[in-house]
Amino acid sequence: MNDRQRPTAGCRLSERRRVMPGSTLWILASWVLTLTVTEGVAQTVELGREIAVPRHLANGEELTLPIAALLDHGEHLFTASWTAQEGGGRPLSKGTGAALADLGSPLVFPRNFNRVSGPDANACSGCHNLPRVGGGGDRVANVFVLGQRFDSASFARDDSIPTRGTVDENLRATTLDNVGNERSTVGMFGAGYVEMLARQLTRDLQALRDRLVPGRSVRLDASGVDFGVLARDADGRWDTSGVLGLPAPSLRTEGADDPPSLVLMPFHQAGAVVSLREFTNNAFNHHHGIQSEERFGTDDPDGDGFVRELTRADVTAVTIFQATLPVPGRVIPRHPLIERAVLQGEALFAEIGCAECHIPELSLEAGGRMYSEPNPYNPEGNLRPADAPELVIDLNSHKLPLPRLRIRGDRIDVPVYSDFKLHDITTGPDDPNCEPLNMHEPAGSAEFGAGNCRFLTRRLWGAASEPPYFHHGKFTTLREAIQAHHGEALASRNAWDAIGDDGRDAVIEFLKTLQVLPEGARHTVVDEHGRWRKWPCLLYTSDAADELT
């Protein structure tokens, strides 16, 4: 505190505010002391209270704040280390939002944190931090998806209450291997473009569906991605047996008047979450015990004495922060040997069939750069268009963290290296890459316990910056992940085996260029020093070697 800020009172008081990177902790109040400073401004300081977020946005503020202030607030929420003095923890509820199976054993110390069933983290950035805030996470940050349906996973032999700590919905004892699906932390860089691509694909699939008359079928081709065939019988009933790559909830139908939604779910490795907002509402409750008002209302379902722990405006801010993170790109060292290997590897990547699923670019309509909240396909329990005014952000704005993607004519080419489809690339149900539980089916059902072997095609942009690999994060190298491909990817795997050591090394060198760019980078293709560099536009042919700089 400088002389101009010193209070007029005779005692000299110092400001007890400390800001720590990534986990901002404000030491505030248990009683109130009002200080009058020389400028005549009254400052109210609350001493002794320990909270991460001293101020929440009021609903409506998200529509009027400058974009920089909105992003700052969103980042603050993303990096906040939540405490019990502001609603952190959920004493009486599960990570699913349901009440505990045993309300007589609340989740208070020493049961307030649980690495398997949650709460399991203090901050979003505790897991999403590679190579920096917003990215993926080390294997130590893996989450046990569906473990949150238990009160507090303990595996205690004497626990017989379903989903309290040991036995599941069918009274079967669980182990660490089958209590949930172990998943690695996914990166969020470029996520706004990902969500807008998924919305565009959903819109186009639904348009094809809506034109389909009884007794006919239609090829579901959207933005060049083949989602198979949707059919109707003579009575109008829907046949989804020929649809490819969509999750089970998007294919459900109860008759002629109940068409399948065909909604793409681009988040979660098994394709289970529609939007960044849904992802956010889920995660804050599951991992931190922080409940949003749009999901949980204005009551106190977790019994911690706090309500409206995240306002609607807060959720919008932290969602927009994730949506506007910079896009990943390419880091290509200026070394002739590496350059030629990268060029050869990119050509081989296409030639052996990898690019059939890991599609290098998908075209987003130019208007798709206008990211809006809320997502029109949000499920119940998340903000929907009729619930609040729309907030629109131009993802291509240079007011956002760089780099951004460019509009080329009437489109934006998004280099995601994915087809947004679910595939089974395992050897079958006994493959250890399959999961013990199917998150798309009701917990306790036979289908739920039958497990899952279908996963979203990994978006490879930024992948080299976010090890470990595969949905479970048990592969430490890209090579291991490639060699685990079987099932629908078997032909490409066999082609990979046939290209020899030099060819495989070249493919790896190409994949190593797909990175989250250095902070402050202004271009999507840079060298090892973060400087812009020219790179051949003519890809997948040996002729491109002549264009190297």
Coordinates of C-alpha atoms in Angstrom, one line a residue:
M1 CA 0.0 0.0 0.0
N2 CA 1.5 3.3 -1.0
D3 CA 1.2 6.7 0.8
R4 CA -1.8 7.7 -1.3
Q5 CA -3.7 4.5 -0.3
R6 CA -2.8 4.6 3.4
P7 CA -5.8 5.0 5.7
T8 CA -6.2 8.1 7.7
A9 CA -6.5 6.1 10.9
G10 CA -3.4 6.2 13.1
C11 CA -2.6 2.5 12.8
R12 CA -0.9 1.3 9.6
L13 CA -2.6 -1.6 8.0
S14 CA -1.3 -3.6 5.0
E15 CA -3.4 -5.2 2.4
R16 CA -3.5 -9.0 2.9
R17 CA -4.2 -10.0 -0.7
R18 CA -2.0 -12.5 -2.4
V19 CA -2.4 -13.7 -5.9
M20 CA -0.9 -17.0 -6.8
P21 CA -0.6 -18.1 -10.5
G22 CA -3.1 -20.8 -11.5
S23 CA -4.8 -20.9 -8.1
T24 CA -5.8 -17.4 -7.0
L25 CA -6.4 -17.4 -3.3
W26 CA -7.9 -14.2 -1.8
I27 CA -7.4 -13.9 2.0
L28 CA -10.5 -12.1 3.0
A29 CA -12.9 -11.9 6.0
S30 CA -14.6 -13.3 9.1
W31 CA -15.5 -9.8 10.3
V32 CA -15.8 -6.5 8.6
L33 CA -13.5 -3.5 9.0
T34 CA -14.2 -0.3 7.1
L35 CA -11.2 1.8 6.2
T36 CA -11.5 5.4 5.0
V37 CA -8.6 6.3 2.7
T38 CA -7.3 9.7 1.8
E39 CA -9.2 9.9 -1.4
G40 CA -12.4 9.6 0.6
V41 CA -13.3 6.1 -0.8
A42 CA -14.6 3.6 1.7
Q43 CA -13.2 0.1 1.3
T44 CA -14.9 -2.8 3.0
V45 CA -12.5 -5.6 3.8
E46 CA -13.6 -8.9 5.3
L47 CA -10.7 -10.5 7.3
G48 CA -10.0 -14.2 7.8
R49 CA -12.1 -15.7 5.1
E50 CA -10.4 -18.0 2.5
I51 CA -12.1 -18.1 -0.9
A52 CA -10.9 -18.4 -4.5
V53 CA -13.6 -16.3 -6.1
P54 CA -14.5 -13.1 -4.2
R55 CA -17.0 -12.0 -6.8
H56 CA -19.4 -13.8 -9.1
L57 CA -21.1 -12.3 -12.1
A58 CA -24.7 -11.4 -11.8
N59 CA -26.9 -12.9 -14.5
G60 CA -26.9 -10.5 -17.4
E61 CA -23.4 -9.1 -16.8
E62 CA -22.0 -11.6 -19.3
L63 CA -23.9 -9.7 -22.0
T64 CA -22.5 -6.3 -21.2
L65 CA -18.9 -7.0 -20.1
P66 CA -16.1 -6.3 -22.6
I67 CA -14.8 -9.5 -24.0
A68 CA -11.4 -9.2 -22.3
A69 CA -13.1 -8.9 -18.9
L70 CA -15.4 -11.8 -19.6
L71 CA -12.4 -14.0 -20.6
D72 CA -10.5 -12.9 -17.5
H73 CA -13.4 -13.9 -15.2
G74 CA -13.7 -17.2 -17.1
E75 CA -10.0 -18.0 -16.7
H76 CA -10.2 -17.0 -13.0
L77 CA -13.0 -19.6 -12.5
F78 CA -11.0 -22.2 -14.5
T79 CA -7.9 -21.7 -12.3
A80 CA -9.6 -21.1 -9.0
S81 CA -8.7 -23.5 -6.2
W82 CA -12.2 -23.8 -4.6
T83 CA -12.6 -24.0 -0.9
A84 CA -15.1 -25.2 1.6
Q85 CA -15.9 -21.5 2.5
E86 CA -17.5 -20.9 -0.9
G87 CA -19.2 -24.3 -1.7
G88 CA -16.3 -26.5 -2.6
G89 CA -17.3 -30.1 -1.8
R90 CA -20.6 -31.9 -1.8
P91 CA -21.4 -33.4 1.6
L92 CA -24.8 -35.0 0.7
S93 CA -24.6 -35.6 -3.1
K94 CA -22.8 -37.7 -5.6
G95 CA -20.9 -36.5 -8.6
T96 CA -24.0 -37.4 -10.7
G97 CA -26.0 -34.8 -8.8
A98 CA -28.1 -37.5 -7.0
A99 CA -28.4 -37.8 -3.3
L100 CA -25.9 -40.0 -1.5
A101 CA -26.9 -43.7 -1.1
D102 CA -26.1 -43.3 2.6
L103 CA -27.0 -39.9 3.8
G104 CA -25.8 -40.9 7.3
S105 CA -22.2 -40.9 6.0
P106 CA -21.7 -37.5 4.5
L107 CA -18.7 -36.6 2.4
V108 CA -16.9 -34.5 5.0
F109 CA -13.4 -34.9 6.3
P110 CA -11.8 -37.4 5.8
R111 CA -14.3 -38.4 3.1
N112 CA -14.4 -35.0 1.4
F113 CA -12.1 -36.0 -1.4
N114 CA -11.8 -39.3 -3.2
R115 CA -9.5 -40.0 -6.2
V116 CA -11.9 -42.4 -7.8
S117 CA -15.5 -41.1 -7.1
G118 CA -14.7 -37.5 -6.5
P119 CA -14.5 -34.7 -5.6
D120 CA -11.0 -35.3 -6.8
A121 CA -9.6 -31.8 -7.8
N122 CA -9.3 -28.3 -6.5
A123 CA -9.2 -26.5 -9.8
C124 CA -10.0 -27.2 -13.5
S125 CA -6.4 -26.3 -14.2
G126 CA -5.2 -28.9 -11.8
C127 CA -5.8 -31.4 -14.6
H128 CA -6.0 -29.2 -17.8
N129 CA -2.5 -27.8 -17.8
L130 CA -0.4 -29.4 -20.6
P131 CA 1.5 -27.6 -22.1
R132 CA -0.3 -24.8 -20.2
V133 CA -3.7 -23.9 -18.7
G134 CA -6.5 -25.3 -20.9
G135 CA -4.6 -28.2 -22.3
G136 CA -4.5 -31.9 -21.5
G137 CA -3.0 -33.5 -18.4
D138 CA -0.4 -35.9 -17.1
R139 CA -1.5 -39.4 -16.4
V140 CA -1.8 -38.5 -12.7
A141 CA -4.7 -36.4 -13.7
N142 CA -6.8 -39.3 -15.1
V143 CA -10.4 -39.4 -14.1
F144 CA -12.5 -42.5 -13.4
V145 CA -15.6 -41.7 -15.4
L146 CA -18.8 -43.2 -13.9
G147 CA -17.0 -43.7 -10.6
Q148 CA -18.9 -40.6 -9.5
R149 CA -22.1 -42.7 -9.2
F150 CA -20.6 -44.0 -5.9
D151 CA -20.8 -41.9 -2.7
S152 CA -17.1 -42.5 -1.9
A153 CA -15.4 -45.5 -3.5
S154 CA -13.7 -47.5 -0.8
F155 CA -13.8 -51.2 -1.9
A156 CA -14.5 -52.1 1.7
R157 CA -15.4 -55.7 2.0
D158 CA -18.1 -55.1 4.6
D159 CA -20.0 -52.5 2.6
S160 CA -23.2 -53.9 1.2
I161 CA -25.2 -50.7 0.4
P162 CA -25.5 -50.3 -3.4
T163 CA -23.2 -47.5 -4.8
R164 CA -22.1 -46.3 -1.4
G165 CA -18.5 -47.5 -1.6
T166 CA -18.1 -51.0 -2.9
V167 CA -21.1 -52.8 -4.5
D168 CA -22.7 -51.6 -7.7
E169 CA -26.4 -51.2 -8.6
N170 CA -26.6 -55.0 -8.9
L171 CA -24.8 -55.7 -5.6
R172 CA -21.7 -56.9 -7.4
A173 CA -18.4 -55.9 -5.7
T174 CA -16.3 -53.5 -7.7
T175 CA -12.6 -53.1 -8.0
L176 CA -10.4 -50.3 -9.2
D177 CA -10.4 -51.9 -12.7
N178 CA -14.2 -51.9 -13.1
V179 CA -15.7 -49.2 -10.8
G180 CA -15.4 -46.7 -13.7
N181 CA -13.7 -46.0 -17.0
E182 CA -10.2 -44.6 -16.6
R183 CA -9.8 -41.6 -19.0
S184 CA -7.0 -39.2 -19.7
T185 CA -7.6 -35.4 -19.5
V186 CA -8.4 -33.9 -22.9
G187 CA -7.1 -30.6 -24.1
M188 CA -9.5 -27.7 -24.8
F189 CA -7.4 -25.7 -27.3
G190 CA -9.5 -24.9 -30.4
A191 CA -12.6 -26.2 -28.6
G192 CA -14.9 -23.4 -29.9
Y193 CA -14.3 -24.4 -33.5
V194 CA -14.8 -28.1 -32.5
E195 CA -18.2 -27.3 -31.0
M196 CA -19.3 -25.2 -34.0
L197 CA -18.3 -28.0 -36.4
A198 CA -20.4 -30.5 -34.3
R199 CA -23.4 -28.1 -34.4
Q200 CA -23.0 -27.8 -38.2
L201 CA -22.8 -31.6 -38.7
T202 CA -25.9 -32.1 -36.4
R203 CA -27.9 -29.4 -38.3
D204 CA -27.1 -31.0 -41.6
L205 CA -27.9 -34.6 -40.4
Q206 CA -31.2 -33.4 -39.0
A207 CA -32.0 -31.6 -42.3
L208 CA -31.5 -34.9 -44.2
R209 CA -33.6 -36.7 -41.6
D210 CA -36.4 -34.2 -41.8
R211 CA -36.8 -34.7 -45.6
L212 CA -37.0 -38.5 -45.3
V213 CA -40.4 -39.8 -46.1
P214 CA -41.8 -43.3 -45.1
G215 CA -40.6 -46.2 -47.2
R216 CA -37.4 -44.5 -48.2
S217 CA -33.8 -44.2 -47.0
V218 CA -31.1 -41.5 -47.2
R219 CA -27.4 -41.4 -47.1
L220 CA -26.2 -39.3 -44.2
D221 CA -23.4 -37.3 -45.7
A222 CA -22.5 -34.1 -43.8
S223 CA -19.5 -32.0 -44.7
G224 CA -18.0 -34.9 -46.5
V225 CA -18.3 -37.3 -43.6
D226 CA -20.3 -40.4 -44.1
F227 CA -22.6 -41.3 -41.2
G228 CA -24.2 -44.2 -43.0
V229 CA -27.8 -44.7 -44.0
L230 CA -31.1 -43.7 -42.2
A231 CA -34.3 -45.4 -43.3
R232 CA -38.0 -45.5 -42.6
D233 CA -40.4 -48.3 -43.2
A234 CA -43.8 -48.0 -44.9
D235 CA -45.4 -47.0 -41.6
G236 CA -42.9 -44.3 -40.9
R237 CA -40.9 -46.1 -38.2
W238 CA -37.3 -45.2 -38.1
D239 CA -34.5 -47.7 -38.8
T240 CA -31.1 -46.5 -37.5
S241 CA -29.3 -49.9 -37.9
G242 CA -27.4 -48.5 -40.9
V243 CA -26.3 -45.3 -39.2
L244 CA -22.5 -45.1 -38.5
G245 CA -20.5 -43.4 -35.8
L246 CA -23.2 -41.8 -33.6
P247 CA -23.7 -42.6 -29.9
A248 CA -26.7 -44.6 -28.8
P249 CA -28.7 -41.7 -27.3
S250 CA -28.6 -39.9 -30.7
L251 CA -30.2 -43.0 -32.4
R252 CA -33.0 -43.7 -29.9
T253 CA -36.5 -43.7 -31.3
E254 CA -39.9 -44.8 -30.0
G255 CA -41.9 -44.8 -33.2
A256 CA -42.8 -42.9 -36.3
D257 CA -43.5 -39.7 -34.4
D258 CA -40.2 -39.8 -32.5
P259 CA -37.3 -39.4 -34.9
P260 CA -33.7 -40.0 -33.7
S261 CA -32.0 -36.8 -32.7
L262 CA -28.7 -37.5 -34.6
V263 CA -27.0 -35.0 -32.3
L264 CA -23.2 -35.2 -32.4
M265 CA -21.5 -35.3 -29.0
P266 CA -17.9 -34.1 -29.6
F267 CA -16.7 -34.1 -26.0
H268 CA -15.7 -37.1 -23.8
Q269 CA -13.6 -39.8 -25.5
A270 CA -16.7 -41.9 -26.0
G271 CA -18.8 -39.0 -27.4
A272 CA -21.2 -38.3 -24.5
V273 CA -21.3 -34.6 -24.1
V274 CA -22.9 -32.1 -26.5
S275 CA -21.3 -28.8 -25.6
L276 CA -18.6 -27.1 -23.6
R277 CA -21.3 -25.8 -21.3
E278 CA -22.6 -29.3 -20.5
F279 CA -19.0 -30.4 -20.0
T280 CA -18.5 -27.5 -17.6
N281 CA -21.7 -28.1 -15.6
N282 CA -20.8 -31.7 -15.2
A283 CA -17.2 -31.2 -14.3
F284 CA -17.7 -28.5 -11.6
N285 CA -20.1 -30.7 -9.7
H286 CA -18.2 -34.0 -10.2
H287 CA -14.7 -32.8 -9.6
H288 CA -15.0 -29.8 -7.3
G289 CA -18.5 -30.1 -5.7
I290 CA -19.5 -26.7 -7.1
Q291 CA -23.1 -26.6 -8.3
S292 CA -24.3 -24.3 -11.0
E293 CA -27.7 -22.7 -10.6
E294 CA -28.9 -23.7 -14.1
R295 CA -28.3 -27.4 -13.3
F296 CA -29.2 -27.5 -9.6
G297 CA -31.5 -24.5 -9.1
T298 CA -31.3 -22.1 -6.1
D299 CA -31.7 -24.7 -3.4
D300 CA -28.8 -26.5 -1.6
P301 CA -28.9 -30.1 -2.9
D302 CA -25.5 -31.0 -1.6
G303 CA -26.1 -29.7 1.9
D304 CA -23.0 -27.6 2.2
G305 CA -24.8 -24.4 3.2
F306 CA -24.2 -22.6 -0.1
V307 CA -26.5 -21.9 -3.0
R308 CA -26.0 -20.6 -6.6
E309 CA -22.3 -21.5 -6.3
L310 CA -22.0 -20.7 -10.0
T311 CA -24.4 -18.2 -11.6
R312 CA -25.6 -18.6 -15.2
A313 CA -23.2 -15.7 -16.1
D314 CA -20.3 -17.5 -14.4
V315 CA -20.9 -20.7 -16.4
T316 CA -21.1 -18.6 -19.6
A317 CA -17.8 -16.9 -18.8
V318 CA -15.9 -20.1 -18.1
T319 CA -17.4 -21.7 -21.2
I320 CA -16.4 -18.8 -23.4
F321 CA -12.9 -18.9 -21.9
Q322 CA -12.6 -22.5 -23.1
A323 CA -14.2 -21.9 -26.4
T324 CA -11.8 -19.0 -27.3
L325 CA -8.6 -20.8 -26.4
P326 CA -6.1 -20.5 -29.3
V327 CA -6.1 -23.1 -32.0
P328 CA -3.3 -25.7 -32.2
G329 CA -1.1 -25.7 -35.2
R330 CA 2.2 -27.0 -36.6
V331 CA 5.7 -26.7 -35.2
I332 CA 8.2 -27.7 -37.9
P333 CA 11.9 -27.3 -37.1
R334 CA 14.2 -25.8 -39.8
H335 CA 16.3 -28.9 -40.2
P336 CA 16.4 -30.5 -43.7
L337 CA 16.4 -34.0 -42.4
I338 CA 13.3 -33.4 -40.2
E339 CA 11.6 -31.4 -42.9
R340 CA 11.8 -34.2 -45.4
A341 CA 10.7 -36.7 -42.9
V342 CA 7.7 -34.6 -42.0
L343 CA 6.7 -34.2 -45.6
Q344 CA 7.1 -37.9 -46.3
G345 CA 5.3 -38.8 -43.1
E346 CA 2.3 -36.6 -44.0
A347 CA 2.1 -38.3 -47.4
L348 CA 2.3 -41.8 -45.8
F349 CA -0.3 -40.8 -43.2
A350 CA -2.8 -40.4 -46.1
E351 CA -1.5 -43.3 -48.2
I352 CA -1.9 -45.9 -45.5
G353 CA -5.5 -44.8 -44.7
C354 CA -5.1 -42.8 -41.5
A355 CA -6.6 -39.7 -43.0
E356 CA -9.8 -41.6 -43.8
C357 CA -10.8 -41.2 -40.1
H358 CA -8.3 -38.6 -39.0
I359 CA -9.5 -36.2 -41.7
P360 CA -6.9 -33.4 -41.9
E361 CA -9.5 -30.6 -42.4
L362 CA -13.2 -30.2 -42.1
S363 CA -14.8 -27.1 -43.6
L364 CA -16.8 -24.9 -41.3
E365 CA -19.2 -22.5 -43.0
A366 CA -17.9 -18.9 -42.6
G367 CA -20.8 -18.1 -40.4
G368 CA -19.8 -20.9 -38.1
R369 CA -17.1 -18.6 -36.6
M370 CA -19.9 -16.9 -34.7
Y371 CA -19.9 -19.0 -31.5
S372 CA -23.1 -18.6 -29.5
E373 CA -24.1 -19.4 -26.0
P374 CA -26.2 -21.4 -25.4
N375 CA -25.8 -24.3 -27.8
P376 CA -29.2 -25.0 -29.4
Y377 CA -28.7 -28.8 -28.9
N378 CA -28.0 -28.6 -25.1
P379 CA -29.8 -31.3 -23.2
E380 CA -32.0 -30.6 -20.2
G381 CA -30.1 -29.4 -17.1
N382 CA -28.1 -26.9 -19.2
L383 CA -28.9 -23.5 -20.4
R384 CA -31.1 -23.5 -23.6
P385 CA -31.9 -20.8 -26.1
A386 CA -35.3 -20.0 -24.6
D387 CA -33.8 -19.6 -21.1
A388 CA -31.6 -16.5 -21.6
P389 CA -30.5 -14.0 -24.2
E390 CA -27.9 -15.2 -26.7
L391 CA -24.3 -14.2 -26.4
V392 CA -22.3 -14.3 -29.7
I393 CA -18.5 -14.3 -30.0
D394 CA -16.5 -14.1 -33.2
L395 CA -14.0 -16.9 -32.9
N396 CA -11.9 -15.3 -35.6
S397 CA -11.6 -12.0 -33.8
H398 CA -8.1 -10.8 -33.3
K399 CA -9.2 -9.5 -29.9
L400 CA -9.0 -13.2 -28.8
P401 CA -5.9 -15.1 -27.9
L402 CA -3.9 -15.8 -31.1
P403 CA -3.7 -17.6 -33.4
R404 CA -7.1 -17.8 -35.0
L405 CA -8.2 -19.6 -38.2
R406 CA -8.7 -17.8 -41.5
I407 CA -11.8 -17.5 -43.6
R408 CA -11.1 -18.8 -47.1
G409 CA -13.9 -17.7 -49.4
D410 CA -17.1 -19.0 -47.8
R411 CA -15.5 -21.4 -45.4
I412 CA -13.0 -21.9 -42.6
D413 CA -10.8 -25.0 -42.9
V414 CA -10.5 -26.5 -39.4
P415 CA -7.4 -28.8 -39.2
V416 CA -8.9 -31.1 -36.5
Y417 CA -7.7 -34.5 -37.9
S418 CA -11.0 -36.2 -37.0
D419 CA -14.3 -37.3 -38.5
F420 CA -16.2 -36.8 -35.2
K421 CA -17.4 -40.4 -35.4
L422 CA -17.2 -43.3 -32.9
H423 CA -15.2 -46.3 -34.1
D424 CA -14.3 -49.7 -32.6
I425 CA -10.6 -50.0 -33.2
T426 CA -10.1 -52.9 -30.7
T427 CA -9.8 -56.6 -31.2
G428 CA -13.1 -57.2 -29.4
P429 CA -14.6 -57.2 -25.9
D430 CA -11.6 -58.8 -24.3
D431 CA -9.2 -56.2 -25.6
P432 CA -7.8 -54.2 -22.7
N433 CA -8.4 -51.0 -24.6
C434 CA -12.2 -51.6 -24.2
E435 CA -13.8 -50.1 -21.1
P436 CA -15.8 -52.1 -18.5
L437 CA -18.8 -49.8 -18.6
N438 CA -20.9 -48.2 -21.3
M439 CA -21.7 -44.6 -20.3
H440 CA -24.5 -44.3 -22.9
E441 CA -26.7 -46.9 -21.2
P442 CA -28.6 -46.7 -17.8
A443 CA -26.4 -47.5 -14.8
G444 CA -27.1 -51.1 -13.7
S445 CA -28.6 -52.3 -17.0
A446 CA -27.1 -55.3 -18.8
E447 CA -25.9 -52.9 -21.6
F448 CA -24.2 -50.7 -19.1
G449 CA -22.2 -53.6 -17.7
A450 CA -21.4 -55.0 -21.1
G451 CA -18.7 -52.3 -21.6
N452 CA -17.7 -50.0 -24.4
C453 CA -15.2 -50.5 -27.3
R454 CA -16.2 -47.4 -29.4
F455 CA -14.4 -44.1 -29.1
L456 CA -14.3 -40.8 -30.9
T457 CA -11.6 -40.4 -33.5
R458 CA -9.0 -38.6 -31.6
R459 CA -8.6 -35.0 -32.8
L460 CA -4.9 -34.9 -33.6
W461 CA -4.4 -31.2 -33.7
G462 CA -2.3 -30.4 -30.6
A463 CA -1.9 -34.1 -29.8
A464 CA 1.9 -34.1 -29.7
S465 CA 1.8 -31.5 -26.8
E466 CA -0.6 -33.5 -24.7
P467 CA 0.8 -36.9 -23.8
P468 CA 0.0 -39.6 -22.7
Y469 CA -2.0 -41.2 -25.4
F470 CA -5.2 -43.1 -26.1
H471 CA -8.4 -42.6 -24.1
H472 CA -6.9 -44.2 -21.0
G473 CA -3.6 -42.4 -21.2
K474 CA -1.6 -45.6 -20.7
F475 CA 0.6 -45.2 -23.8
T476 CA 3.5 -42.9 -23.4
T477 CA 4.3 -42.6 -27.1
L478 CA 2.4 -42.0 -30.3
R479 CA 3.9 -45.1 -31.8
E480 CA 2.3 -47.3 -29.1
A481 CA -1.1 -45.7 -29.8
I482 CA -0.8 -46.4 -33.5
Q483 CA 0.1 -50.0 -32.9
A484 CA -2.9 -50.5 -30.7
H485 CA -5.2 -49.9 -33.7
H486 CA -7.2 -52.9 -34.7
G487 CA -10.9 -53.5 -35.6
E488 CA -12.1 -50.9 -38.0
A489 CA -8.6 -49.6 -38.3
L490 CA -7.0 -52.9 -39.0
A491 CA -6.3 -52.2 -42.7
S492 CA -4.4 -49.0 -41.8
R493 CA -2.6 -50.8 -39.1
N494 CA -1.4 -53.5 -41.5
A495 CA -0.4 -50.8 -44.0
W496 CA 1.6 -49.1 -41.2
D497 CA 3.4 -52.4 -40.5
A498 CA 4.3 -52.7 -44.2
I499 CA 5.9 -49.3 -44.7
G500 CA 9.1 -50.2 -42.9
D501 CA 11.1 -48.5 -40.2
D502 CA 11.9 -45.4 -42.2
G503 CA 8.3 -44.9 -43.2
R504 CA 7.0 -45.4 -39.6
D505 CA 9.7 -42.9 -38.3
A506 CA 8.5 -40.4 -40.9
V507 CA 4.9 -40.7 -39.8
I508 CA 5.9 -40.1 -36.2
E509 CA 7.9 -37.0 -37.2
F510 CA 4.8 -35.7 -39.0
L511 CA 2.6 -36.3 -35.9
K512 CA 5.2 -34.6 -33.7
T513 CA 4.5 -31.4 -35.5
L514 CA 0.9 -31.3 -34.5
Q515 CA 1.2 -29.1 -31.4
V516 CA -0.3 -26.6 -29.1
L517 CA 1.6 -23.6 -30.2
P518 CA 4.0 -21.5 -28.1
E519 CA 2.2 -18.9 -26.0
G520 CA 2.0 -15.7 -28.0
A521 CA 2.4 -17.3 -31.4
R522 CA 0.5 -15.4 -34.1
H523 CA 0.7 -18.0 -36.9
T524 CA -0.5 -21.6 -37.1
V525 CA 2.7 -22.9 -38.7
V526 CA 5.9 -21.9 -36.9
D527 CA 9.5 -23.2 -36.5
E528 CA 11.1 -24.4 -33.3
H529 CA 11.6 -20.8 -32.2
G530 CA 8.0 -19.8 -32.7
R531 CA 8.7 -17.9 -35.8
W532 CA 6.4 -18.0 -38.9
R533 CA 7.5 -20.3 -41.6
K534 CA 6.4 -21.2 -45.1
W535 CA 5.3 -24.8 -45.5
P536 CA 4.2 -26.6 -48.7
C537 CA 0.5 -26.3 -49.5
L538 CA 0.7 -29.3 -51.9
L539 CA 0.5 -32.1 -49.5
Y540 CA 0.5 -35.9 -49.7
T541 CA 2.7 -36.0 -52.8
S542 CA 6.5 -36.1 -53.2
D543 CA 6.3 -33.0 -55.4
A544 CA 5.9 -30.9 -52.3
A545 CA 9.5 -31.6 -51.3
D546 CA 10.5 -29.0 -53.9
E547 CA 8.7 -26.3 -52.1
L548 CA 10.6 -26.6 -48.8
T549 CA 12.2 -23.5 -47.5

